[in-house]
């Protein structure tokens, strides 16, 4: 998965940039079709790809370079005819292929963008919480209101769950792409703070960390070590806590900002991260932080 993602996030953008700069098409219509398919692809990876894996800020670099390449390539075709040769099979194939690619990537892009927004009823149901991590830059790996950017959305109780990681100054979530030690992930061991004032309804601290990037397996408790807080008539679950660090017990009253534990890698997880979701009567409730509804690739600066 990591290496396949490298093809999507790095190799293909390089190809599209090379094409956009080198293209010298026979018509402005074909040029536009190729620009459109390239734009849909760049938009697709900008929105859909989880950029904490490969240099988070590269997503903006690709976007900027693509715009520059398109502007430069237009200088080569601005004096070309609008339409290409009518009976040229190669021309028709190129047009058709680019239209198909534009539609294909455009569909995924539109799905991802649709997950950026809450409808009016979901916005009214949303619960405002304090962000439970401090002292760092955090990126949302899973988040949003569509499965294209948040796989949790297919599960009713976790429909608006977040998976959150910490990134360094280079935009990487770990020391390397696929480190085998939990300690190599920047978020591992970070202190967790209560996101609200309420009553602890569950506090579990009985599972050991698992090695990162192992295939997910069925476990007795997918959340691993976790804490559930009842606040504002809503159950807020914070999962995958480091063993031996859960600092509260069932029945405790907590204030927003109280220590809950540390980020670990327990339960059904592939690498250290914060999982948080809220539910009310078994249905997922959107979470906002400082009024923000987060989605994949959102950044939180604390």
PDB file of C-alpha atoms in Angstrom:
ATOM      1  CA  UNK A   1       0.000   0.000   0.000  1.00  0.00           C
ATOM      2  CA  UNK A   2       2.744   2.454   0.930  1.00  0.00           C
ATOM      3  CA  UNK A   3       4.669   1.839  -2.281  1.00  0.00           C
ATOM      4  CA  UNK A   4       1.543   1.861  -4.449  1.00  0.00           C
ATOM      5  CA  UNK A   5       0.733   5.225  -2.880  1.00  0.00           C
ATOM      6  CA  UNK A   6       4.167   6.430  -4.011  1.00  0.00           C
ATOM      7  CA  UNK A   7       3.129   5.817  -7.628  1.00  0.00           C
ATOM      8  CA  UNK A   8      -0.040   7.855  -7.109  1.00  0.00           C
ATOM      9  CA  UNK A   9       1.482  10.695  -5.073  1.00  0.00           C
ATOM     10  CA  UNK A  10       4.881  11.084  -6.729  1.00  0.00           C
ATOM     11  CA  UNK A  11       5.457   9.223 -10.008  1.00  0.00           C
ATOM     12  CA  UNK A  12       2.171  10.046 -11.758  1.00  0.00           C
ATOM     13  CA  UNK A  13       2.281  13.767 -10.825  1.00  0.00           C
ATOM     14  CA  UNK A  14       5.791  13.943 -12.315  1.00  0.00           C
ATOM     15  CA  UNK A  15       4.437  12.394 -15.527  1.00  0.00           C
ATOM     16  CA  UNK A  16       1.500  14.828 -15.738  1.00  0.00           C
ATOM     17  CA  UNK A  17       3.802  17.782 -15.095  1.00  0.00           C
ATOM     18  CA  UNK A  18       6.229  16.591 -17.768  1.00  0.00           C
ATOM     19  CA  UNK A  19       3.375  16.175 -20.227  1.00  0.00           C
ATOM     20  CA  UNK A  20       1.814  19.563 -19.396  1.00  0.00           C
ATOM     21  CA  UNK A  21       5.127  21.282 -20.035  1.00  0.00           C
ATOM     22  CA  UNK A  22       6.143  19.317 -23.163  1.00  0.00           C
ATOM     23  CA  UNK A  23       2.774  19.031 -24.896  1.00  0.00           C
ATOM     24  CA  UNK A  24       2.448  20.573 -28.364  1.00  0.00           C
ATOM     25  CA  UNK A  25      -0.940  19.407 -29.595  1.00  0.00           C
ATOM     26  CA  UNK A  26      -2.488  19.910 -33.027  1.00  0.00           C
ATOM     27  CA  UNK A  27      -5.481  21.774 -31.614  1.00  0.00           C
ATOM     28  CA  UNK A  28      -6.501  23.839 -28.643  1.00  0.00           C
ATOM     29  CA  UNK A  29      -9.429  21.474 -28.039  1.00  0.00           C
ATOM     30  CA  UNK A  30      -7.118  18.487 -27.509  1.00  0.00           C
ATOM     31  CA  UNK A  31      -4.850  20.635 -25.360  1.00  0.00           C
ATOM     32  CA  UNK A  32      -7.819  21.579 -23.207  1.00  0.00           C
ATOM     33  CA  UNK A  33      -8.942  17.939 -22.917  1.00  0.00           C
ATOM     34  CA  UNK A  34      -5.490  16.911 -21.739  1.00  0.00           C
ATOM     35  CA  UNK A  35      -5.287  19.826 -19.310  1.00  0.00           C
ATOM     36  CA  UNK A  36      -8.700  18.886 -17.942  1.00  0.00           C
ATOM     37  CA  UNK A  37      -7.737  15.238 -17.381  1.00  0.00           C
ATOM     38  CA  UNK A  38      -4.476  16.355 -15.736  1.00  0.00           C
ATOM     39  CA  UNK A  39      -6.331  18.859 -13.546  1.00  0.00           C
ATOM     40  CA  UNK A  40      -8.815  16.200 -12.435  1.00  0.00           C
ATOM     41  CA  UNK A  41      -5.946  13.895 -11.503  1.00  0.00           C
ATOM     42  CA  UNK A  42      -4.068  16.580  -9.571  1.00  0.00           C
ATOM     43  CA  UNK A  43      -7.309  17.517  -7.812  1.00  0.00           C
ATOM     44  CA  UNK A  44      -7.967  13.842  -7.094  1.00  0.00           C
ATOM     45  CA  UNK A  45      -4.650  13.286  -5.320  1.00  0.00           C
ATOM     46  CA  UNK A  46      -4.868  16.695  -3.588  1.00  0.00           C
ATOM     47  CA  UNK A  47      -8.182  15.778  -1.967  1.00  0.00           C
ATOM     48  CA  UNK A  48      -8.213  11.968  -1.785  1.00  0.00           C
ATOM     49  CA  UNK A  49      -4.611  10.958  -1.053  1.00  0.00           C
ATOM     50  CA  UNK A  50      -3.499  10.779   2.606  1.00  0.00           C
ATOM     51  CA  UNK A  51      -0.565  13.192   2.399  1.00  0.00           C
ATOM     52  CA  UNK A  52       0.882  12.582   5.857  1.00  0.00           C
ATOM     53  CA  UNK A  53       2.631   9.536   4.364  1.00  0.00           C
ATOM     54  CA  UNK A  54       4.620  11.382   1.684  1.00  0.00           C
ATOM     55  CA  UNK A  55       5.769  14.885   2.514  1.00  0.00           C
ATOM     56  CA  UNK A  56       2.444  16.539   3.344  1.00  0.00           C
ATOM     57  CA  UNK A  57       3.345  19.894   1.791  1.00  0.00           C
ATOM     58  CA  UNK A  58       4.148  18.257  -1.554  1.00  0.00           C
ATOM     59  CA  UNK A  59       0.421  18.360  -2.351  1.00  0.00           C
ATOM     60  CA  UNK A  60       0.691  22.140  -2.677  1.00  0.00           C
ATOM     61  CA  UNK A  61       3.915  21.919  -4.684  1.00  0.00           C
ATOM     62  CA  UNK A  62       2.278  19.652  -7.294  1.00  0.00           C
ATOM     63  CA  UNK A  63      -0.704  22.000  -7.538  1.00  0.00           C
ATOM     64  CA  UNK A  64       1.492  25.047  -8.072  1.00  0.00           C
ATOM     65  CA  UNK A  65       3.796  23.331 -10.567  1.00  0.00           C
ATOM     66  CA  UNK A  66       0.839  22.036 -12.560  1.00  0.00           C
ATOM     67  CA  UNK A  67      -0.597  25.542 -12.898  1.00  0.00           C
ATOM     68  CA  UNK A  68       2.802  26.854 -14.031  1.00  0.00           C
ATOM     69  CA  UNK A  69       3.231  23.993 -16.537  1.00  0.00           C
ATOM     70  CA  UNK A  70      -0.235  24.616 -17.994  1.00  0.00           C
ATOM     71  CA  UNK A  71       0.460  28.323 -18.447  1.00  0.00           C
ATOM     72  CA  UNK A  72       3.758  27.570 -20.198  1.00  0.00           C
ATOM     73  CA  UNK A  73       2.261  24.887 -22.428  1.00  0.00           C
ATOM     74  CA  UNK A  74      -0.532  27.196 -23.531  1.00  0.00           C
ATOM     75  CA  UNK A  75       2.058  29.451 -25.127  1.00  0.00           C
ATOM     76  CA  UNK A  76       2.809  26.564 -27.519  1.00  0.00           C
ATOM     77  CA  UNK A  77      -0.783  25.978 -28.625  1.00  0.00           C
ATOM     78  CA  UNK A  78      -2.465  29.391 -28.411  1.00  0.00           C
ATOM     79  CA  UNK A  79      -2.062  29.916 -32.152  1.00  0.00           C
ATOM     80  CA  UNK A  80      -3.164  26.386 -33.101  1.00  0.00           C
ATOM     81  CA  UNK A  81      -6.621  25.792 -34.599  1.00  0.00           C
ATOM     82  CA  UNK A  82      -9.474  25.135 -32.200  1.00  0.00           C
ATOM     83  CA  UNK A  83     -10.405  21.800 -33.781  1.00  0.00           C
ATOM     84  CA  UNK A  84      -8.207  18.941 -34.926  1.00  0.00           C
ATOM     85  CA  UNK A  85      -8.355  16.834 -38.120  1.00  0.00           C
ATOM     86  CA  UNK A  86     -11.789  15.242 -38.548  1.00  0.00           C
ATOM     87  CA  UNK A  87     -10.725  11.814 -39.796  1.00  0.00           C
ATOM     88  CA  UNK A  88      -7.588  11.311 -37.728  1.00  0.00           C
ATOM     89  CA  UNK A  89      -8.048   8.159 -35.624  1.00  0.00           C
ATOM     90  CA  UNK A  90      -5.166   9.020 -33.338  1.00  0.00           C
ATOM     91  CA  UNK A  91      -6.665  12.420 -32.631  1.00  0.00           C
ATOM     92  CA  UNK A  92     -10.078  10.928 -31.812  1.00  0.00           C
ATOM     93  CA  UNK A  93      -8.493   8.311 -29.553  1.00  0.00           C
ATOM     94  CA  UNK A  94      -6.564  10.963 -27.626  1.00  0.00           C
ATOM     95  CA  UNK A  95      -9.690  13.061 -27.193  1.00  0.00           C
ATOM     96  CA  UNK A  96     -11.725  10.075 -26.022  1.00  0.00           C
ATOM     97  CA  UNK A  97      -9.040   8.846 -23.617  1.00  0.00           C
ATOM     98  CA  UNK A  98      -8.671  12.240 -21.986  1.00  0.00           C
ATOM     99  CA  UNK A  99     -12.418  12.668 -21.613  1.00  0.00           C
ATOM    100  CA  UNK A 100     -12.627   9.240 -19.933  1.00  0.00           C
ATOM    101  CA  UNK A 101      -9.755  10.069 -17.573  1.00  0.00           C
ATOM    102  CA  UNK A 102     -11.274  13.457 -16.730  1.00  0.00           C
ATOM    103  CA  UNK A 103     -14.626  11.868 -15.896  1.00  0.00           C
ATOM    104  CA  UNK A 104     -13.025   9.018 -13.923  1.00  0.00           C
ATOM    105  CA  UNK A 105     -10.882  11.222 -11.693  1.00  0.00           C
ATOM    106  CA  UNK A 106     -13.559  13.904 -11.609  1.00  0.00           C
ATOM    107  CA  UNK A 107     -16.091  11.525 -10.067  1.00  0.00           C
ATOM    108  CA  UNK A 108     -13.720  10.613  -7.228  1.00  0.00           C
ATOM    109  CA  UNK A 109     -12.755  14.257  -6.768  1.00  0.00           C
ATOM    110  CA  UNK A 110     -16.397  15.329  -6.491  1.00  0.00           C
ATOM    111  CA  UNK A 111     -17.060  12.556  -3.954  1.00  0.00           C
ATOM    112  CA  UNK A 112     -14.111  13.678  -1.852  1.00  0.00           C
ATOM    113  CA  UNK A 113     -15.152  17.329  -1.966  1.00  0.00           C
ATOM    114  CA  UNK A 114     -18.724  16.399  -1.023  1.00  0.00           C
ATOM    115  CA  UNK A 115     -17.284  14.916   2.180  1.00  0.00           C
ATOM    116  CA  UNK A 116     -15.949  18.349   3.174  1.00  0.00           C
ATOM    117  CA  UNK A 117     -19.398  19.598   4.125  1.00  0.00           C
ATOM    118  CA  UNK A 118     -22.144  18.746   6.584  1.00  0.00           C
ATOM    119  CA  UNK A 119     -25.796  19.135   5.735  1.00  0.00           C
ATOM    120  CA  UNK A 120     -27.855  21.444   7.929  1.00  0.00           C
ATOM    121  CA  UNK A 121     -29.225  18.689  10.193  1.00  0.00           C
ATOM    122  CA  UNK A 122     -25.776  17.157  10.773  1.00  0.00           C
ATOM    123  CA  UNK A 123     -24.361  20.605  11.492  1.00  0.00           C
ATOM    124  CA  UNK A 124     -27.033  21.104  14.148  1.00  0.00           C
ATOM    125  CA  UNK A 125     -26.249  17.705  15.692  1.00  0.00           C
ATOM    126  CA  UNK A 126     -22.471  18.314  15.763  1.00  0.00           C
ATOM    127  CA  UNK A 127     -20.698  18.372  19.106  1.00  0.00           C
ATOM    128  CA  UNK A 128     -18.024  21.008  19.772  1.00  0.00           C
ATOM    129  CA  UNK A 129     -14.967  19.571  21.535  1.00  0.00           C
ATOM    130  CA  UNK A 130     -11.529  20.794  22.567  1.00  0.00           C
ATOM    131  CA  UNK A 131      -8.714  19.278  20.536  1.00  0.00           C
ATOM    132  CA  UNK A 132      -7.210  16.482  22.698  1.00  0.00           C
ATOM    133  CA  UNK A 133      -3.557  16.909  21.645  1.00  0.00           C
ATOM    134  CA  UNK A 134      -1.036  19.681  22.221  1.00  0.00           C
ATOM    135  CA  UNK A 135       2.442  20.844  21.200  1.00  0.00           C
ATOM    136  CA  UNK A 136       2.619  19.860  17.566  1.00  0.00           C
ATOM    137  CA  UNK A 137       1.179  19.879  14.050  1.00  0.00           C
ATOM    138  CA  UNK A 138      -1.452  17.220  13.432  1.00  0.00           C
ATOM    139  CA  UNK A 139      -2.906  15.884  10.198  1.00  0.00           C
ATOM    140  CA  UNK A 140      -6.210  14.113   9.670  1.00  0.00           C
ATOM    141  CA  UNK A 141      -5.689  10.752   7.983  1.00  0.00           C
ATOM    142  CA  UNK A 142      -9.357   9.724   7.993  1.00  0.00           C
ATOM    143  CA  UNK A 143     -12.075  12.320   8.341  1.00  0.00           C
ATOM    144  CA  UNK A 144     -15.025  13.804   6.516  1.00  0.00           C
ATOM    145  CA  UNK A 145     -18.577  12.963   5.502  1.00  0.00           C
ATOM    146  CA  UNK A 146     -17.882  10.539   2.631  1.00  0.00           C
ATOM    147  CA  UNK A 147     -16.152   7.174   2.416  1.00  0.00           C
ATOM    148  CA  UNK A 148     -13.839   8.549  -0.287  1.00  0.00           C
ATOM    149  CA  UNK A 149     -11.965  10.440   2.447  1.00  0.00           C
ATOM    150  CA  UNK A 150     -13.128   8.635   5.591  1.00  0.00           C
ATOM    151  CA  UNK A 151     -13.600   4.866   5.538  1.00  0.00           C
ATOM    152  CA  UNK A 152     -15.325   5.080   8.936  1.00  0.00           C
ATOM    153  CA  UNK A 153     -18.286   6.772   7.254  1.00  0.00           C
ATOM    154  CA  UNK A 154     -19.685   3.393   6.205  1.00  0.00           C
ATOM    155  CA  UNK A 155     -20.126   2.458   9.889  1.00  0.00           C
ATOM    156  CA  UNK A 156     -23.159   4.259  11.397  1.00  0.00           C
ATOM    157  CA  UNK A 157     -21.721   4.654  14.905  1.00  0.00           C
ATOM    158  CA  UNK A 158     -18.375   5.937  13.579  1.00  0.00           C
ATOM    159  CA  UNK A 159     -19.677   7.884  10.599  1.00  0.00           C
ATOM    160  CA  UNK A 160     -17.752  11.039  11.533  1.00  0.00           C
ATOM    161  CA  UNK A 161     -14.753   9.481  13.265  1.00  0.00           C
ATOM    162  CA  UNK A 162     -11.292  10.992  12.936  1.00  0.00           C
ATOM    163  CA  UNK A 163      -7.928   9.262  12.695  1.00  0.00           C
ATOM    164  CA  UNK A 164      -5.256  11.836  13.511  1.00  0.00           C
ATOM    165  CA  UNK A 165      -1.456  11.720  13.185  1.00  0.00           C
ATOM    166  CA  UNK A 166       1.364  14.108  14.012  1.00  0.00           C
ATOM    167  CA  UNK A 167       3.694  15.416  11.297  1.00  0.00           C
ATOM    168  CA  UNK A 168       7.121  17.015  11.535  1.00  0.00           C
ATOM    169  CA  UNK A 169       8.503  20.044   9.708  1.00  0.00           C
ATOM    170  CA  UNK A 170       8.926  18.015   6.502  1.00  0.00           C
ATOM    171  CA  UNK A 171       5.315  16.893   6.608  1.00  0.00           C
ATOM    172  CA  UNK A 172       6.149  13.284   7.562  1.00  0.00           C
ATOM    173  CA  UNK A 173       4.355  11.325  10.259  1.00  0.00           C
ATOM    174  CA  UNK A 174       7.351   9.129  11.114  1.00  0.00           C
ATOM    175  CA  UNK A 175      11.111   8.738  10.817  1.00  0.00           C
ATOM    176  CA  UNK A 176      10.964   6.948   7.470  1.00  0.00           C
ATOM    177  CA  UNK A 177       8.107   5.672   5.330  1.00  0.00           C
ATOM    178  CA  UNK A 178       7.474   2.296   6.958  1.00  0.00           C
ATOM    179  CA  UNK A 179       9.314   2.134  10.302  1.00  0.00           C
ATOM    180  CA  UNK A 180       8.748  -1.049  12.269  1.00  0.00           C
ATOM    181  CA  UNK A 181       8.989   0.567  15.721  1.00  0.00           C
ATOM    182  CA  UNK A 182       6.072   2.425  17.292  1.00  0.00           C
ATOM    183  CA  UNK A 183       8.487   4.951  18.762  1.00  0.00           C
ATOM    184  CA  UNK A 184       9.448   6.071  15.239  1.00  0.00           C
ATOM    185  CA  UNK A 185       6.008   7.624  14.776  1.00  0.00           C
ATOM    186  CA  UNK A 186       5.911  11.215  15.986  1.00  0.00           C
ATOM    187  CA  UNK A 187       2.518  10.892  17.657  1.00  0.00           C
ATOM    188  CA  UNK A 188       3.472   7.838  19.710  1.00  0.00           C
ATOM    189  CA  UNK A 189       3.561   8.626  23.431  1.00  0.00           C
ATOM    190  CA  UNK A 190       1.985  12.079  23.048  1.00  0.00           C
ATOM    191  CA  UNK A 191      -0.215  13.059  25.969  1.00  0.00           C
ATOM    192  CA  UNK A 192      -3.972  12.796  25.485  1.00  0.00           C
ATOM    193  CA  UNK A 193      -6.245  15.376  27.095  1.00  0.00           C
ATOM    194  CA  UNK A 194      -9.963  15.189  27.739  1.00  0.00           C
ATOM    195  CA  UNK A 195     -11.798  17.001  24.936  1.00  0.00           C
ATOM    196  CA  UNK A 196     -14.757  17.855  27.155  1.00  0.00           C
ATOM    197  CA  UNK A 197     -16.149  17.941  30.670  1.00  0.00           C
ATOM    198  CA  UNK A 198     -18.144  14.872  31.613  1.00  0.00           C
ATOM    199  CA  UNK A 199     -18.269  11.441  33.211  1.00  0.00           C
ATOM    200  CA  UNK A 200     -15.985   8.536  32.282  1.00  0.00           C
ATOM    201  CA  UNK A 201     -18.265   5.630  31.336  1.00  0.00           C
ATOM    202  CA  UNK A 202     -15.471   3.237  30.306  1.00  0.00           C
ATOM    203  CA  UNK A 203     -11.728   3.086  30.861  1.00  0.00           C
ATOM    204  CA  UNK A 204      -9.818   0.065  29.520  1.00  0.00           C
ATOM    205  CA  UNK A 205      -6.081  -0.503  30.008  1.00  0.00           C
ATOM    206  CA  UNK A 206      -5.345  -4.188  29.425  1.00  0.00           C
ATOM    207  CA  UNK A 207      -3.928  -4.503  25.917  1.00  0.00           C
ATOM    208  CA  UNK A 208      -0.352  -4.358  24.656  1.00  0.00           C
ATOM    209  CA  UNK A 209       0.905  -2.319  21.717  1.00  0.00           C
ATOM    210  CA  UNK A 210       1.154  -4.191  18.430  1.00  0.00           C
ATOM    211  CA  UNK A 211       3.896  -3.672  15.805  1.00  0.00           C
ATOM    212  CA  UNK A 212       2.992  -1.012  13.242  1.00  0.00           C
ATOM    213  CA  UNK A 213       1.889  -1.745   9.682  1.00  0.00           C
ATOM    214  CA  UNK A 214       0.898  -5.322  10.379  1.00  0.00           C
ATOM    215  CA  UNK A 215      -2.278  -6.434   8.577  1.00  0.00           C
ATOM    216  CA  UNK A 216      -5.317  -5.654  10.747  1.00  0.00           C
ATOM    217  CA  UNK A 217      -6.599  -8.704  12.607  1.00  0.00           C
ATOM    218  CA  UNK A 218      -9.680  -9.433  14.655  1.00  0.00           C
ATOM    219  CA  UNK A 219      -9.121  -8.578  18.299  1.00  0.00           C
ATOM    220  CA  UNK A 220     -11.294  -8.817  21.369  1.00  0.00           C
ATOM    221  CA  UNK A 221     -11.502  -5.041  21.590  1.00  0.00           C
ATOM    222  CA  UNK A 222     -10.901  -3.159  18.290  1.00  0.00           C
ATOM    223  CA  UNK A 223     -10.483   0.106  20.220  1.00  0.00           C
ATOM    224  CA  UNK A 224      -7.678  -1.424  22.294  1.00  0.00           C
ATOM    225  CA  UNK A 225      -7.036   0.589  25.433  1.00  0.00           C
ATOM    226  CA  UNK A 226      -9.599   3.346  25.379  1.00  0.00           C
ATOM    227  CA  UNK A 227     -11.647   5.870  27.313  1.00  0.00           C
ATOM    228  CA  UNK A 228     -15.280   6.811  26.779  1.00  0.00           C
ATOM    229  CA  UNK A 229     -16.590  10.081  28.193  1.00  0.00           C
ATOM    230  CA  UNK A 230     -20.250  11.032  28.394  1.00  0.00           C
ATOM    231  CA  UNK A 231     -20.468  14.743  27.738  1.00  0.00           C
ATOM    232  CA  UNK A 232     -23.271  16.857  26.337  1.00  0.00           C
ATOM    233  CA  UNK A 233     -25.486  13.735  26.177  1.00  0.00           C
ATOM    234  CA  UNK A 234     -22.966  12.197  23.785  1.00  0.00           C
ATOM    235  CA  UNK A 235     -20.513   9.302  24.147  1.00  0.00           C
ATOM    236  CA  UNK A 236     -17.008  10.353  23.038  1.00  0.00           C
ATOM    237  CA  UNK A 237     -14.598   7.447  22.472  1.00  0.00           C
ATOM    238  CA  UNK A 238     -10.818   7.890  22.384  1.00  0.00           C
ATOM    239  CA  UNK A 239      -9.043   4.726  21.236  1.00  0.00           C
ATOM    240  CA  UNK A 240      -5.657   2.953  20.838  1.00  0.00           C
ATOM    241  CA  UNK A 241      -4.135   4.334  24.055  1.00  0.00           C
ATOM    242  CA  UNK A 242      -0.641   3.260  25.100  1.00  0.00           C
ATOM    243  CA  UNK A 243      -0.613   0.440  27.670  1.00  0.00           C
ATOM    244  CA  UNK A 244      -0.141   1.449  31.276  1.00  0.00           C
ATOM    245  CA  UNK A 245      -0.987   5.114  30.674  1.00  0.00           C
ATOM    246  CA  UNK A 246      -4.774   5.333  31.060  1.00  0.00           C
ATOM    247  CA  UNK A 247      -5.106   7.904  33.848  1.00  0.00           C
ATOM    248  CA  UNK A 248      -8.828   7.731  34.609  1.00  0.00           C
ATOM    249  CA  UNK A 249     -11.301   5.118  35.826  1.00  0.00           C
ATOM    250  CA  UNK A 250     -14.936   4.423  35.102  1.00  0.00           C
ATOM    251  CA  UNK A 251     -17.126   6.806  37.080  1.00  0.00           C
ATOM    252  CA  UNK A 252     -14.532   9.604  37.291  1.00  0.00           C
ATOM    253  CA  UNK A 253     -15.637  13.151  36.565  1.00  0.00           C
ATOM    254  CA  UNK A 254     -13.208  14.878  34.200  1.00  0.00           C
ATOM    255  CA  UNK A 255     -12.746  18.444  33.109  1.00  0.00           C
ATOM    256  CA  UNK A 256     -11.752  19.499  29.631  1.00  0.00           C
ATOM    257  CA  UNK A 257      -7.946  19.396  29.491  1.00  0.00           C
ATOM    258  CA  UNK A 258      -7.464  16.652  32.106  1.00  0.00           C
ATOM    259  CA  UNK A 259      -4.889  13.998  31.224  1.00  0.00           C
ATOM    260  CA  UNK A 260      -6.423  10.764  29.888  1.00  0.00           C
ATOM    261  CA  UNK A 261      -3.310   8.836  28.828  1.00  0.00           C
ATOM    262  CA  UNK A 262      -0.863   8.656  25.930  1.00  0.00           C
ATOM    263  CA  UNK A 263      -1.125   7.768  22.252  1.00  0.00           C
ATOM    264  CA  UNK A 264      -0.314   4.109  21.620  1.00  0.00           C
ATOM    265  CA  UNK A 265      -0.952   1.390  19.074  1.00  0.00           C
ATOM    266  CA  UNK A 266      -3.372  -1.007  20.763  1.00  0.00           C
ATOM    267  CA  UNK A 267      -6.393  -2.725  19.255  1.00  0.00           C
ATOM    268  CA  UNK A 268      -7.265  -2.951  15.571  1.00  0.00           C
ATOM    269  CA  UNK A 269      -4.801  -0.447  14.159  1.00  0.00           C
ATOM    270  CA  UNK A 270      -1.991  -0.294  11.610  1.00  0.00           C
ATOM    271  CA  UNK A 271       0.147   2.394  13.239  1.00  0.00           C
ATOM    272  CA  UNK A 272       0.097   4.808  16.192  1.00  0.00           C
ATOM    273  CA  UNK A 273      -2.614   7.429  15.867  1.00  0.00           C
ATOM    274  CA  UNK A 274      -5.499   9.046  17.705  1.00  0.00           C
ATOM    275  CA  UNK A 275      -8.921   7.641  16.904  1.00  0.00           C
ATOM    276  CA  UNK A 276     -11.822   9.694  18.202  1.00  0.00           C
ATOM    277  CA  UNK A 277     -15.508   9.541  17.453  1.00  0.00           C
ATOM    278  CA  UNK A 278     -18.769  10.592  19.056  1.00  0.00           C
ATOM    279  CA  UNK A 279     -22.089   8.802  19.022  1.00  0.00           C
ATOM    280  CA  UNK A 280     -25.561   9.432  20.307  1.00  0.00           C
ATOM    281  CA  UNK A 281     -28.101   6.582  20.508  1.00  0.00           C
ATOM    282  CA  UNK A 282     -25.787   4.440  18.392  1.00  0.00           C
ATOM    283  CA  UNK A 283     -25.507   6.997  15.586  1.00  0.00           C
ATOM    284  CA  UNK A 284     -22.329   8.857  14.732  1.00  0.00           C
ATOM    285  CA  UNK A 285     -22.267  12.553  15.620  1.00  0.00           C
ATOM    286  CA  UNK A 286     -20.052  15.073  13.781  1.00  0.00           C
ATOM    287  CA  UNK A 287     -17.241  16.565  15.854  1.00  0.00           C
ATOM    288  CA  UNK A 288     -15.995  20.121  15.448  1.00  0.00           C
ATOM    289  CA  UNK A 289     -12.895  21.716  16.966  1.00  0.00           C
ATOM    290  CA  UNK A 290     -12.985  25.514  17.232  1.00  0.00           C
ATOM    291  CA  UNK A 291     -15.961  25.345  14.881  1.00  0.00           C
ATOM    292  CA  UNK A 292     -14.015  23.375  12.254  1.00  0.00           C
ATOM    293  CA  UNK A 293     -15.354  20.181  10.774  1.00  0.00           C
ATOM    294  CA  UNK A 294     -12.154  18.388   9.840  1.00  0.00           C
ATOM    295  CA  UNK A 295     -11.580  16.205   6.819  1.00  0.00           C
ATOM    296  CA  UNK A 296      -8.726  14.180   5.346  1.00  0.00           C
ATOM    297  CA  UNK A 297      -5.531  16.299   5.159  1.00  0.00           C
ATOM    298  CA  UNK A 298      -6.857  19.006   7.484  1.00  0.00           C
ATOM    299  CA  UNK A 299      -4.046  20.401   9.655  1.00  0.00           C
ATOM    300  CA  UNK A 300      -4.306  21.371  13.310  1.00  0.00           C
ATOM    301  CA  UNK A 301      -1.566  23.589  14.720  1.00  0.00           C
ATOM    302  CA  UNK A 302      -1.190  23.421  18.509  1.00  0.00           C
TER     303      UNK A 302
END
